Tab-separated table of C-alpha atoms and ligand atoms in Angstrom:
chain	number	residue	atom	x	y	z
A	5	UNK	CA	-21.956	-7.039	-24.953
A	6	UNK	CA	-24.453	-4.468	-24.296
A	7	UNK	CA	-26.658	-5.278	-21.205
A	8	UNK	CA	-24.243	-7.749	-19.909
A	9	UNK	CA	-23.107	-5.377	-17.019
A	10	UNK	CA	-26.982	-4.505	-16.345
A	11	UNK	CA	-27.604	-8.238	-15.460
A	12	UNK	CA	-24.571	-8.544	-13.653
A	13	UNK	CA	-25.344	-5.467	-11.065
A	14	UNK	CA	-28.871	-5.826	-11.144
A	15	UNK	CA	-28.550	-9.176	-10.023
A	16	UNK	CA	-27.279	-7.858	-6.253
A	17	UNK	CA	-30.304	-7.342	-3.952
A	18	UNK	CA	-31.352	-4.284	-3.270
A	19	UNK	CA	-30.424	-2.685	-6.436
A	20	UNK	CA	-31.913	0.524	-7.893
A	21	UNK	CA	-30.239	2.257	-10.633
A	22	UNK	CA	-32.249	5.744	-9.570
A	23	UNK	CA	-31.225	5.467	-5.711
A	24	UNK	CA	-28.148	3.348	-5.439
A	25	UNK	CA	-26.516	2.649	-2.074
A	26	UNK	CA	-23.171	3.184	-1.938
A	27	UNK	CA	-21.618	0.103	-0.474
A	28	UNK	CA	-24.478	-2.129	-3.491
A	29	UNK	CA	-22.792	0.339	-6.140
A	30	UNK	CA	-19.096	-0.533	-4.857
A	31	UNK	CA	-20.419	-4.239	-4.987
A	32	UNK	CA	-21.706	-4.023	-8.736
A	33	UNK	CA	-18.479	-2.589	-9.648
A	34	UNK	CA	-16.345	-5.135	-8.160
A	35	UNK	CA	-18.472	-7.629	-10.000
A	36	UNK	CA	-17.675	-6.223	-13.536
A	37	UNK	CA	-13.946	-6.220	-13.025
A	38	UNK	CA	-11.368	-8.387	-15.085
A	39	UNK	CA	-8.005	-7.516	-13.405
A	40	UNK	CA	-5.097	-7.329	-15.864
A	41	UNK	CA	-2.744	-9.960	-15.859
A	42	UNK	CA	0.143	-8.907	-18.240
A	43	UNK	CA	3.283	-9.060	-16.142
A	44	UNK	CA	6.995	-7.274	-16.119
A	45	UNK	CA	10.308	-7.798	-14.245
A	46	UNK	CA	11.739	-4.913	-12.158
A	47	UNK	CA	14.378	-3.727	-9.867
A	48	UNK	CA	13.322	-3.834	-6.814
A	49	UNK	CA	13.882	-0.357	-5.751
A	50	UNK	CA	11.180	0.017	-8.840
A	51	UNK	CA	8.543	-1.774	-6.917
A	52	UNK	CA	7.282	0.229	-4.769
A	53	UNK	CA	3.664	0.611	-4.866
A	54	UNK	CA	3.343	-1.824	-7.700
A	55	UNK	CA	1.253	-5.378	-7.419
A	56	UNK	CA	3.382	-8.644	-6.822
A	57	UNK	CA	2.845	-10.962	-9.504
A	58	UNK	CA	3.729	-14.122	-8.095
A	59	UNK	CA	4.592	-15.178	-4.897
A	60	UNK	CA	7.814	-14.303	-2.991
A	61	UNK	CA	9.131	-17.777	-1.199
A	62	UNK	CA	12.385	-17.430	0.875
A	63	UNK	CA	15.163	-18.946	-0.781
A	64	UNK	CA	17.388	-18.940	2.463
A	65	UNK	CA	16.611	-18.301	6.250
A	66	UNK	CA	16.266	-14.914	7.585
A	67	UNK	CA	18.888	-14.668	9.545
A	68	UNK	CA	21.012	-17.581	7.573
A	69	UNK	CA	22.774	-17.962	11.273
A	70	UNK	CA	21.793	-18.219	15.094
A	71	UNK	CA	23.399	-14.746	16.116
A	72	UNK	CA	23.563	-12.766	19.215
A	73	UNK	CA	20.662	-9.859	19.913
A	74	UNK	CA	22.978	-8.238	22.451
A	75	UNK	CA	26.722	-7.064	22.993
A	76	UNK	CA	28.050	-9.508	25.852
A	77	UNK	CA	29.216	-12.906	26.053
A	78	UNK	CA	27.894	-16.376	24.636
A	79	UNK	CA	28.256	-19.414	26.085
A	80	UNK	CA	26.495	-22.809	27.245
A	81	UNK	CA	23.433	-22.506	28.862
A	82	UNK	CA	24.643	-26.430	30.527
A	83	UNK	CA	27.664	-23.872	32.778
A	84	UNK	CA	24.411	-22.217	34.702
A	85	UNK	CA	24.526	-25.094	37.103
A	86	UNK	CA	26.626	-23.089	39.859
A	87	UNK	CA	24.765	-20.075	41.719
A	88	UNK	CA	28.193	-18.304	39.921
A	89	UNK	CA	30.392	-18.908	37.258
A	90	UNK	CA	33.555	-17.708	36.167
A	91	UNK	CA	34.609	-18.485	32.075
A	92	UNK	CA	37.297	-17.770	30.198
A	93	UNK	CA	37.340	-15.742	27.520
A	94	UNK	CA	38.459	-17.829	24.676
A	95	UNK	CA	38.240	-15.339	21.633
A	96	UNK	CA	35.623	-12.887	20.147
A	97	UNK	CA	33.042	-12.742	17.688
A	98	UNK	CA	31.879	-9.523	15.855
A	99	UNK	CA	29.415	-8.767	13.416
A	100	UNK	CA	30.675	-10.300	9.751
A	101	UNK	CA	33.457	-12.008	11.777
A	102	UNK	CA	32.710	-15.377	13.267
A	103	UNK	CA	34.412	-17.055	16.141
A	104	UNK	CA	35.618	-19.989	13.999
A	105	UNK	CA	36.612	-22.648	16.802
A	106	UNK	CA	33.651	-24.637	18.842
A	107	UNK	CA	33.930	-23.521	22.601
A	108	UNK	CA	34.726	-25.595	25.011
A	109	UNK	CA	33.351	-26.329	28.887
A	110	UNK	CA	34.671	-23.130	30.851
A	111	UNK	CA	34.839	-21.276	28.020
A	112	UNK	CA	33.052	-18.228	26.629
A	113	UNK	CA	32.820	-15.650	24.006
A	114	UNK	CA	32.780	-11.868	23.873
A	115	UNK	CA	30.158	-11.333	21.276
A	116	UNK	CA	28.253	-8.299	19.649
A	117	UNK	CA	24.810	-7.930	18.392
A	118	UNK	CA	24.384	-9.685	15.272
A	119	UNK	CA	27.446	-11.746	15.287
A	120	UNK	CA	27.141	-15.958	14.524
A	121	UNK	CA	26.873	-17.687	17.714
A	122	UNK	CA	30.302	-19.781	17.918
A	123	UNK	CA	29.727	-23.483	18.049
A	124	UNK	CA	29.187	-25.165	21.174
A	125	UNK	CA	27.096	-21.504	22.874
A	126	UNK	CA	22.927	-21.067	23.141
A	127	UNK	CA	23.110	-18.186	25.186
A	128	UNK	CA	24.564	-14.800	25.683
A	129	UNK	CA	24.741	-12.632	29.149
A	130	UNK	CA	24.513	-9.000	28.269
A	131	UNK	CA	27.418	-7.461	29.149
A	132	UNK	CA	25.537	-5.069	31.981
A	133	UNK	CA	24.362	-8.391	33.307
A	134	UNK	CA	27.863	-9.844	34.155
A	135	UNK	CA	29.421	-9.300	38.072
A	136	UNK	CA	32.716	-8.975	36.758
A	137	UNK	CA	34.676	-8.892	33.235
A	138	UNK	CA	37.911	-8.882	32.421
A	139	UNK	CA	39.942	-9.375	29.171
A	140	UNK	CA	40.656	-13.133	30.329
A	141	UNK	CA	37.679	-14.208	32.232
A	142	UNK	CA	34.409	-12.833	33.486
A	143	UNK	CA	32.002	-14.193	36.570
A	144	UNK	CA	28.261	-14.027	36.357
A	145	UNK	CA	25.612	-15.463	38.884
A	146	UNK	CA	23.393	-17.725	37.460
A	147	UNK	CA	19.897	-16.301	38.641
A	148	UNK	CA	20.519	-12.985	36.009
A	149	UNK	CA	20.383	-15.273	33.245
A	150	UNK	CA	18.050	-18.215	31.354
A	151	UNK	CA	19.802	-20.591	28.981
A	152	UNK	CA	18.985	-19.843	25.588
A	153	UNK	CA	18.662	-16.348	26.235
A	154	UNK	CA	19.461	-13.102	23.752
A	155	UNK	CA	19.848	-15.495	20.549
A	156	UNK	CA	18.124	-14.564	17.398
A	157	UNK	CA	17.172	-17.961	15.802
A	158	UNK	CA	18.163	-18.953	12.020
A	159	UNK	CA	14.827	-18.381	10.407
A	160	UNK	CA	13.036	-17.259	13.049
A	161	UNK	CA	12.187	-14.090	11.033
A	162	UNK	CA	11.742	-15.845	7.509
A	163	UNK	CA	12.399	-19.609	7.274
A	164	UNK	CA	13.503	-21.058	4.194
A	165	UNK	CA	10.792	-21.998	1.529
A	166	UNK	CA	8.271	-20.344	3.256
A	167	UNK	CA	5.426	-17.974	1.123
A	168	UNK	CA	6.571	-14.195	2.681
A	169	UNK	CA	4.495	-12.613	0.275
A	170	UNK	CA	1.743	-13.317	-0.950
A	171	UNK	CA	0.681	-12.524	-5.133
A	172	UNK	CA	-1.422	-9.702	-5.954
A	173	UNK	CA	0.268	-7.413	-2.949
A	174	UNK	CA	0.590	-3.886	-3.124
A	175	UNK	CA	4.320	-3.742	-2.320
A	176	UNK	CA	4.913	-1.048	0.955
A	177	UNK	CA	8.545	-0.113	1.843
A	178	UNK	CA	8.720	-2.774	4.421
A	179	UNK	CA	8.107	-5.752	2.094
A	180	UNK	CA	11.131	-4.028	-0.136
A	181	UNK	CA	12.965	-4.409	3.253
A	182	UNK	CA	12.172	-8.241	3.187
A	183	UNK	CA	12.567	-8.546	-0.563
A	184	UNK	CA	15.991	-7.893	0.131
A	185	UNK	CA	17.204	-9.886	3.114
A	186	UNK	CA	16.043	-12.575	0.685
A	187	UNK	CA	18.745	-11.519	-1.711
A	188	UNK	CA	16.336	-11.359	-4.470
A	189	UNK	CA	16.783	-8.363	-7.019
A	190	UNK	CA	14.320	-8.136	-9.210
A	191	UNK	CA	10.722	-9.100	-8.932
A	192	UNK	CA	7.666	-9.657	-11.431
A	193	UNK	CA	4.973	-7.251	-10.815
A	194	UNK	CA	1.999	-6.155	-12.943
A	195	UNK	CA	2.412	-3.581	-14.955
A	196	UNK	CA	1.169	-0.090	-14.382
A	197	UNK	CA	-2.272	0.256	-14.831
A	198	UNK	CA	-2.977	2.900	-17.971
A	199	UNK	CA	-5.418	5.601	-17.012
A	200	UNK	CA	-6.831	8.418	-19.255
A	201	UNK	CA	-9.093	11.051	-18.314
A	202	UNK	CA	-10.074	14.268	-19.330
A	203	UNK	CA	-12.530	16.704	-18.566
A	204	UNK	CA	-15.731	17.950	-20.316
A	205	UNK	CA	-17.635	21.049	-20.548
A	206	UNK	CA	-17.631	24.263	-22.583
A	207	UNK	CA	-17.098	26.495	-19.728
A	208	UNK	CA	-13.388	25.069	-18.534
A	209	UNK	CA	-10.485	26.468	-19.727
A	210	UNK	CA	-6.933	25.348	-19.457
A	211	UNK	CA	-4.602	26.809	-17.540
A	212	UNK	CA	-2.670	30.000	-19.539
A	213	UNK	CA	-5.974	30.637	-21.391
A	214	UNK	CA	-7.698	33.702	-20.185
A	215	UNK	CA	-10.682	32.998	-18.503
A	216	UNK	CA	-13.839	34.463	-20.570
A	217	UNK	CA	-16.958	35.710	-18.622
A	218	UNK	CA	-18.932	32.709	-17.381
A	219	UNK	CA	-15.704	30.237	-17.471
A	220	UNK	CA	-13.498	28.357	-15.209
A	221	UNK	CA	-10.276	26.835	-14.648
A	222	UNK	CA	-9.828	22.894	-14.782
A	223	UNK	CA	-9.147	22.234	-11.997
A	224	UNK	CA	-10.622	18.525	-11.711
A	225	UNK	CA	-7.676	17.078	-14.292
A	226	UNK	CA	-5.288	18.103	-11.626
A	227	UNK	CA	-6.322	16.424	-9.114
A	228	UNK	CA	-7.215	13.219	-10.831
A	229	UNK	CA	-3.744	13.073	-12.176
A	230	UNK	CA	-2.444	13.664	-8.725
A	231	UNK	CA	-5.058	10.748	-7.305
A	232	UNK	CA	-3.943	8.754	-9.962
A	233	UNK	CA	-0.473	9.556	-9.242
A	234	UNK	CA	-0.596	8.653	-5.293
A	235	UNK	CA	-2.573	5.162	-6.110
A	236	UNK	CA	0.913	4.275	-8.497
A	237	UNK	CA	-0.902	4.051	-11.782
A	238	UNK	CA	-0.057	5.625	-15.169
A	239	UNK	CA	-2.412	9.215	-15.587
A	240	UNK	CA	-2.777	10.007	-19.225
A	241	UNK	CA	-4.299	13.278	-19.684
A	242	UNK	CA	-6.551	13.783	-22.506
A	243	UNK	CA	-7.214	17.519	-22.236
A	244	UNK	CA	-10.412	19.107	-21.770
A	245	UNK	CA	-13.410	18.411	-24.332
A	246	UNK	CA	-16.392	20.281	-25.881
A	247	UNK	CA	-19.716	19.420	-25.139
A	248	UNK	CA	-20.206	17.709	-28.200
A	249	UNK	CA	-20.981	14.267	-29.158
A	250	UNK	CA	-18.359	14.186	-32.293
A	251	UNK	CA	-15.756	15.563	-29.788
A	252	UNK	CA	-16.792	13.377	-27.158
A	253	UNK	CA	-16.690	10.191	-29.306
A	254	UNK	CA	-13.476	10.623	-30.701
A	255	UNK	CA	-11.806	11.608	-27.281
A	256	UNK	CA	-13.835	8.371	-26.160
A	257	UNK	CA	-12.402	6.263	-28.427
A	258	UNK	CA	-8.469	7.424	-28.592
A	259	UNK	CA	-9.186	6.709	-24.501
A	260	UNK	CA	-9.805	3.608	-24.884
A	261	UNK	CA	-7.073	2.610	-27.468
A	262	UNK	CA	-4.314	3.651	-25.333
A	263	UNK	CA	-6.179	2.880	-21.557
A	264	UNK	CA	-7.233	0.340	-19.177
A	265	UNK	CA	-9.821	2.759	-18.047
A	266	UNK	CA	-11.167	6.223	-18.577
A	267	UNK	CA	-12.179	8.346	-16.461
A	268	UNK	CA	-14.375	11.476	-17.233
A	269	UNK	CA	-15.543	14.166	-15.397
A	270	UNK	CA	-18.710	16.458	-15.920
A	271	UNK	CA	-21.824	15.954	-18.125
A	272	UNK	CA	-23.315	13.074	-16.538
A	273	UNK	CA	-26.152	14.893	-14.787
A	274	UNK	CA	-29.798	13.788	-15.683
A	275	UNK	CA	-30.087	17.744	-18.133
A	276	UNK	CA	-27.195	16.891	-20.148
A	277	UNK	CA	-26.420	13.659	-20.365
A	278	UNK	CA	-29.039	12.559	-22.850
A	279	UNK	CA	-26.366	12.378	-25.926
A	280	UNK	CA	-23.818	11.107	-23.714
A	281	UNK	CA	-25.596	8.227	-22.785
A	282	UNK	CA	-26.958	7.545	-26.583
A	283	UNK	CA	-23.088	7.783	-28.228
A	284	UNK	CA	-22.115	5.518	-24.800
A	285	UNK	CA	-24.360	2.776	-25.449
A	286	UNK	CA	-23.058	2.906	-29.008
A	287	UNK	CA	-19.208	2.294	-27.362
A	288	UNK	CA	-19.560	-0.096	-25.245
A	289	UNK	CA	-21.926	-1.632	-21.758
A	290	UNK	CA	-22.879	1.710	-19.658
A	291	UNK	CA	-25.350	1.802	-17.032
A	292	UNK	CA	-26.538	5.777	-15.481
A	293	UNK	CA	-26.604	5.732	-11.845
A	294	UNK	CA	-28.007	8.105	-9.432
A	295	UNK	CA	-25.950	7.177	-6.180
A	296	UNK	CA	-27.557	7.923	-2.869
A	297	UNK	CA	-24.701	9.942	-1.644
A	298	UNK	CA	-23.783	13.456	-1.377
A	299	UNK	CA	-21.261	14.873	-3.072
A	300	UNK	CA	-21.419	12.798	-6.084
A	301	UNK	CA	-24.678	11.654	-7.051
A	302	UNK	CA	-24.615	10.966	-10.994
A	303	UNK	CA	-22.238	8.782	-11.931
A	304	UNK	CA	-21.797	6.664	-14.851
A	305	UNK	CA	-19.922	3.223	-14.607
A	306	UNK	CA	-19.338	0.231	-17.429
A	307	UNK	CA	-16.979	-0.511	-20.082
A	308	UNK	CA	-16.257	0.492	-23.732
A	309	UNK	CA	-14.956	-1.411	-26.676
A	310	UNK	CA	-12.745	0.321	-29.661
A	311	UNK	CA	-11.772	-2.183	-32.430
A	312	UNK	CA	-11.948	-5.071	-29.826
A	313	UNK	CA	-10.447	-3.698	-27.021
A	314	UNK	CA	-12.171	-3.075	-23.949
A	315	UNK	CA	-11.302	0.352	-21.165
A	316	UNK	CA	-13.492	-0.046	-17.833
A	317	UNK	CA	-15.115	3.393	-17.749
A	318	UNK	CA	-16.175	6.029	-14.994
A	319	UNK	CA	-18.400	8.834	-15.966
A	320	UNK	CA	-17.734	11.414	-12.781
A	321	UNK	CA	-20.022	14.352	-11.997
A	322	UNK	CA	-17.859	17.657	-12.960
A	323	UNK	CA	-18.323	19.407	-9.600
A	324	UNK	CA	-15.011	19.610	-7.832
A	325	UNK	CA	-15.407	17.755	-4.675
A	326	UNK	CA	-17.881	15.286	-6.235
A	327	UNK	CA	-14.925	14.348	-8.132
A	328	UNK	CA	-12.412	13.415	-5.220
A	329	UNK	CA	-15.240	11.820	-3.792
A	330	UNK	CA	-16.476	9.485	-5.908
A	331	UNK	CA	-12.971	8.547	-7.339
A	332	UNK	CA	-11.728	7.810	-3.902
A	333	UNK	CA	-15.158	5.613	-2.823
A	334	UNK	CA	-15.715	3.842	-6.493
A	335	UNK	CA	-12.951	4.118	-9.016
A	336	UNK	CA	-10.303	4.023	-6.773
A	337	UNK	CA	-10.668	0.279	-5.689
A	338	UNK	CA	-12.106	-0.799	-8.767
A	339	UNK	CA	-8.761	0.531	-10.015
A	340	UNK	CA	-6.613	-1.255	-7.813
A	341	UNK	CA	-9.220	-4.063	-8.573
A	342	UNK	CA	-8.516	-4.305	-12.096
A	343	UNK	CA	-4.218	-4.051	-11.429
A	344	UNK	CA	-4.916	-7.324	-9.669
A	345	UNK	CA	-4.226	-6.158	-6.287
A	346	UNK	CA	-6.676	-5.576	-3.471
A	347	UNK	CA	-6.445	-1.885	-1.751
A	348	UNK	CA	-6.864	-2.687	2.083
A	349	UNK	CA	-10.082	-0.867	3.029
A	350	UNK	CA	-9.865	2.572	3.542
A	351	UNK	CA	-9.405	2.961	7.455
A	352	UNK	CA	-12.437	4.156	9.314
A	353	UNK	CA	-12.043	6.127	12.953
A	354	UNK	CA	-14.252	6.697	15.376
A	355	UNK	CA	-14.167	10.972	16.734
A	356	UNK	CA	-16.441	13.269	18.494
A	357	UNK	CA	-18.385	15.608	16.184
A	358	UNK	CA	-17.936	18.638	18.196
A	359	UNK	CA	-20.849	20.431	16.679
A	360	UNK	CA	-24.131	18.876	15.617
A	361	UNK	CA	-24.803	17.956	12.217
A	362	UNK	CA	-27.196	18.108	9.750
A	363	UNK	CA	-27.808	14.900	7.616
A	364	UNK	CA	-30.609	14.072	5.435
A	365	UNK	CA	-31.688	10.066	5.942
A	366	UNK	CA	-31.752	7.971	2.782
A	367	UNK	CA	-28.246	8.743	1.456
A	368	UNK	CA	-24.652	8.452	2.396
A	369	UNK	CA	-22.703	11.713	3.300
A	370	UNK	CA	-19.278	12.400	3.095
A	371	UNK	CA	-18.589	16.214	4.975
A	372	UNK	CA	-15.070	17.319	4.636
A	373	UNK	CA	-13.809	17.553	8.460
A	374	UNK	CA	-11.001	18.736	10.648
A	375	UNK	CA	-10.240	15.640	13.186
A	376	UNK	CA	-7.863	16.953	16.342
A	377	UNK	CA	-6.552	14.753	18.784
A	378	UNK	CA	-6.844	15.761	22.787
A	379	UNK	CA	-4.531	14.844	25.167
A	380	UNK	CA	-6.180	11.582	26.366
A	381	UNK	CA	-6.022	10.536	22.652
A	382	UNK	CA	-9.569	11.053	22.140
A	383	UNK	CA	-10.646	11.914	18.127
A	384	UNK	CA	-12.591	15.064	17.972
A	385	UNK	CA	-13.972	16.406	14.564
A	386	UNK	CA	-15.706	19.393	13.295
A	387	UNK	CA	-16.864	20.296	9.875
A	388	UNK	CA	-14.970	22.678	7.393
A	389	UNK	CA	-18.125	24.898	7.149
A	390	UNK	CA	-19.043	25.340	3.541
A	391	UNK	CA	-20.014	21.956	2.077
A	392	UNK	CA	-21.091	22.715	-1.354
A	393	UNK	CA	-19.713	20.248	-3.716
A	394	UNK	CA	-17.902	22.828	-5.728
A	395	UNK	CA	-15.751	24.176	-2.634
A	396	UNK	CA	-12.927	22.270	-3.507
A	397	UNK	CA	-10.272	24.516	-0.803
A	398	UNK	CA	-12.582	22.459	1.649
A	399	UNK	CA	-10.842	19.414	0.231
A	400	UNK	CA	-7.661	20.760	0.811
A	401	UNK	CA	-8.822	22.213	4.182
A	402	UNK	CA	-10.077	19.298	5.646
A	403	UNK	CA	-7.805	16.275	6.591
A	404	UNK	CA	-10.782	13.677	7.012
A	405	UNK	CA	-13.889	12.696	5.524
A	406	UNK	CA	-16.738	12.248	7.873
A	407	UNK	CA	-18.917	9.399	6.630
A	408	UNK	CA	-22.401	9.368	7.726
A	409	UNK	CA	-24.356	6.045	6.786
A	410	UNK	CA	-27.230	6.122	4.723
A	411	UNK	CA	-29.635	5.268	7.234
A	412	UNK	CA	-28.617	8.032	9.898
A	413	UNK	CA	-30.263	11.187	10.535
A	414	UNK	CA	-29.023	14.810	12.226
A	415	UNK	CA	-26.042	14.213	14.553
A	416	UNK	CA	-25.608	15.725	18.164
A	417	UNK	CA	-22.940	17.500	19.341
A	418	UNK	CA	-20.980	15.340	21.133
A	419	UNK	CA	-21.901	12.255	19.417
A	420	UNK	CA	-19.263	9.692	17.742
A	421	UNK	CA	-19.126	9.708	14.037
A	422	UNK	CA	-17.625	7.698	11.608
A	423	UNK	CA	-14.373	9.299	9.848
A	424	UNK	CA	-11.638	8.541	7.195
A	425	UNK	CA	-8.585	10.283	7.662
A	426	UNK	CA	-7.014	11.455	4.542
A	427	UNK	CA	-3.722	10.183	5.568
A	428	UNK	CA	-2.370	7.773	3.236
A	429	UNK	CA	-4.985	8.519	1.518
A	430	UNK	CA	-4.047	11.861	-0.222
B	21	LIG	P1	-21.532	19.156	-14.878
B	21	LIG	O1	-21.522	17.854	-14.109
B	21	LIG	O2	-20.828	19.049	-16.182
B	21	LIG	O3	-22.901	19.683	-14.988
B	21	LIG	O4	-20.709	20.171	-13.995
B	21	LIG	C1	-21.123	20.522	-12.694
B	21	LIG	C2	-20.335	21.720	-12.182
B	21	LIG	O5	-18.978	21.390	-12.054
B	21	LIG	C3	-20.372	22.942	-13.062
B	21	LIG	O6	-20.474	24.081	-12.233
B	21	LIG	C4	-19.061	22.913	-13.774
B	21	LIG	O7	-18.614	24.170	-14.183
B	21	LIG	C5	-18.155	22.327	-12.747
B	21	LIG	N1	-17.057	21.627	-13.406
B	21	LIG	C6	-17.212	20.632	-14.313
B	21	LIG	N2	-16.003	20.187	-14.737
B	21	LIG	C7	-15.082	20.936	-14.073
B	21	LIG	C8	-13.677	20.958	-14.088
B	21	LIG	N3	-12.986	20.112	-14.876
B	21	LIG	N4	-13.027	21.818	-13.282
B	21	LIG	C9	-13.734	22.669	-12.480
B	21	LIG	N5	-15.069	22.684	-12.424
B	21	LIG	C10	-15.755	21.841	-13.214
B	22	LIG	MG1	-20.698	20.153	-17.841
């Protein structure tokens, strides 16, 4: 197995393991990915957020009826041969209670939104539209009025055996909507992807411990578990580990018995990764990147194997923001990825940079920003100062990323820049 992921990823032009682009790394990764395939039935109020396993076909039309999109009157569209007509009123038809004779020449129906169109009418006047109404007979001029007007269609939202939704979907609120006025109850999506992390280093400390000279609080397992959390997978968290390759093996290898994946953060950098990266080639296919971006650079990415079963892995950098970063632009799709589903691409806005920029060229830079709407609509963004990558309050300042491509240089003020709001997102 070892080496297998190396020809895989080193196979994309362009690659360099010691100055990786980001969009070649995102590519690499997307090549190494397997996406799970075992399957469960749920409720459908359950599926939010989950991945459709098979497609949804429409068992009956939505709506099973022609019905009325206003509250008037129906009748033929063949009586608009007069400049103006007077009908009878022969009955009415409400919502979940159908005129049940056909209507004849002369005739019409009062009718309200949503109720079947009686048999023998393709058109309703809107009740504002008519000259005159009373309870036995109304007059209307023709010229107010097309035939076939104000009628919802059977099936013009969903007709019968058509594919609604499509397999591997990440199911939204609407498509829950749609599930239902199918009638259908329960659905099969794939099941929750499992995904353990935990954090290393000999300086963290857990929450409730006190914090000894030199130490910090963990602060990076909380937000992966609420990352995880917001993407709909499963967070299993695996604690906090020594800096130590007995401690590091074992937590390794209970990861990947009870995972998908693994994420870990810290102890990737160049000075102490050495023993990391011996004791992860021993567990499985792991290739050391240094990504051209900023936060984030180190990273590891691959796959281990325990007793024959295989957990895609992510090695994160330990500094805060690096973290947030580099799960939201690799492991977060690759995650989605391996559920089966494909995350639509992270929405990219154009806005203003009100202040100029620095930005070094060879690398891709993602500066925590404020973005502000003016009154013309117009994006405007400006940086939340500090950008060190282990100012994490900028993270929860800011409510965009600004993204600044590899190949650009120091921004003006005034000057359109590339952003992703954290809408949605976070
Ligand atoms: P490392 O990548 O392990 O060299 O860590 C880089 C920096 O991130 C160091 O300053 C660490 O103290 C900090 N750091 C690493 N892991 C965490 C964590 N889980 N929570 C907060 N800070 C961390
Ligand atoms: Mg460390």
């Amino acid at each position: 197995m070892t080496d297998k992921l190396r020809q895989i990823t080193e196979s994309i032009a362009g690659f360099d393991a010691e100055s990786l682009r980001v969009e070649i790394a995102q590519q690499a990764i997307a090549r190494c990915i397997q996406p799970i395939t075992d399957t469960e039935q749920v409720p459908l109020k359950q599926a939010l957020g989950r991945t459709l396993a098979t497609d949804i076909t429409a068992p009956i039309n939505v709506p099973s009826h022609h019905n009325s999109a206003m509250d008037g009157y129906a009748f033929s569209g063949s009586e608009l041969k007069q400049a103006t007509i007077t009908l009878t009123v022969a009955g009415k038809a409400y919502a979940g209670h159908p005129y049940q004779h056909p209507v004849k020449t002369g005739q019409c129906v009062r009718i309200m939104t949503g109720a079947v169109m009686p048999r023998g009418c393709d058109t309703v006047i809107p009740q504002e539209l008519v000259t005159e109404a009373t309870q036995h007979s109304i007059t209307l001029s023709a010229d107010v009025i097309k035939a076939g007007s104000n009628v919802r269609l059977a099936g013009e939202d969903l007709p019968v055996g058509a594919t609604v939704l499509n397999k591997g979907r990440l199911l939204t609120p609407s498509d829950l909507g749609v599930i239902a006025s199918l009638g259908i109850a329960e659905l099969a999506v794939h099941r929750k992807l499992r995904v353990a992390f935990f954090s290393t280093g000999d300086e963290l400390r857990s929450i409730g411990q006190p914090l000894d000279e030199g130490c910090v609080y963990d602060s990076n397992r909380y937000t992966l578990q609420a990352m995880l959390e917001r993407a709909g997978f499963e967070a299993i968290d695996l604690g906090v580990v020594r800096d130590d390759p007995m401690a590091l093996e074992n937590a390794l290898r209970s990861a990947c018995k009870t995972a998908d994946a693994v994420i870990t953060t810290g102890g990737v950098s160049a000075g102490d990764a050495d023993y990391t990266r011996e004791l992860m080639a021993r567990l499985g296919d792991i290739l050391f990147w240094k990504i051209a971006m900023r936060p984030g650079r180190p990273m590891a990415f691959g796959k281990i194997t325990v007793d024959g079963k295989d957990a895609l892995f992510f090695g994160l950098p330990g500094n805060p923001v690096a973290v947030m970063a580099t799960f939201y632009f690799f492991a977060r799709e690759a995650l989605f990825q391996l559920q089966g589903t494909t995350a639509e691409k992270l929405p990219m806005i154009r806005a203003i940079s009100t202040y100029a920029i620095k930005k070094r060229k060879g690398r891709t830079e993602y500066q925590r920003g404020v973005i502000a709407f003016d009154s013309n609509g117009t994006a405007h963004v400006q940086l939340t100062g500090a950008q060190g990558s282990g100012i994490l309050s900028s993270m929860s300042e800011a409510n965009c990323m600004v993204v600044l491509a590899h190949d650009e240089g120091d921004i003006e003020a005034g000057r359109e820049v590339n952003v992703i709001p954290f809408n949605g997102l976070i």
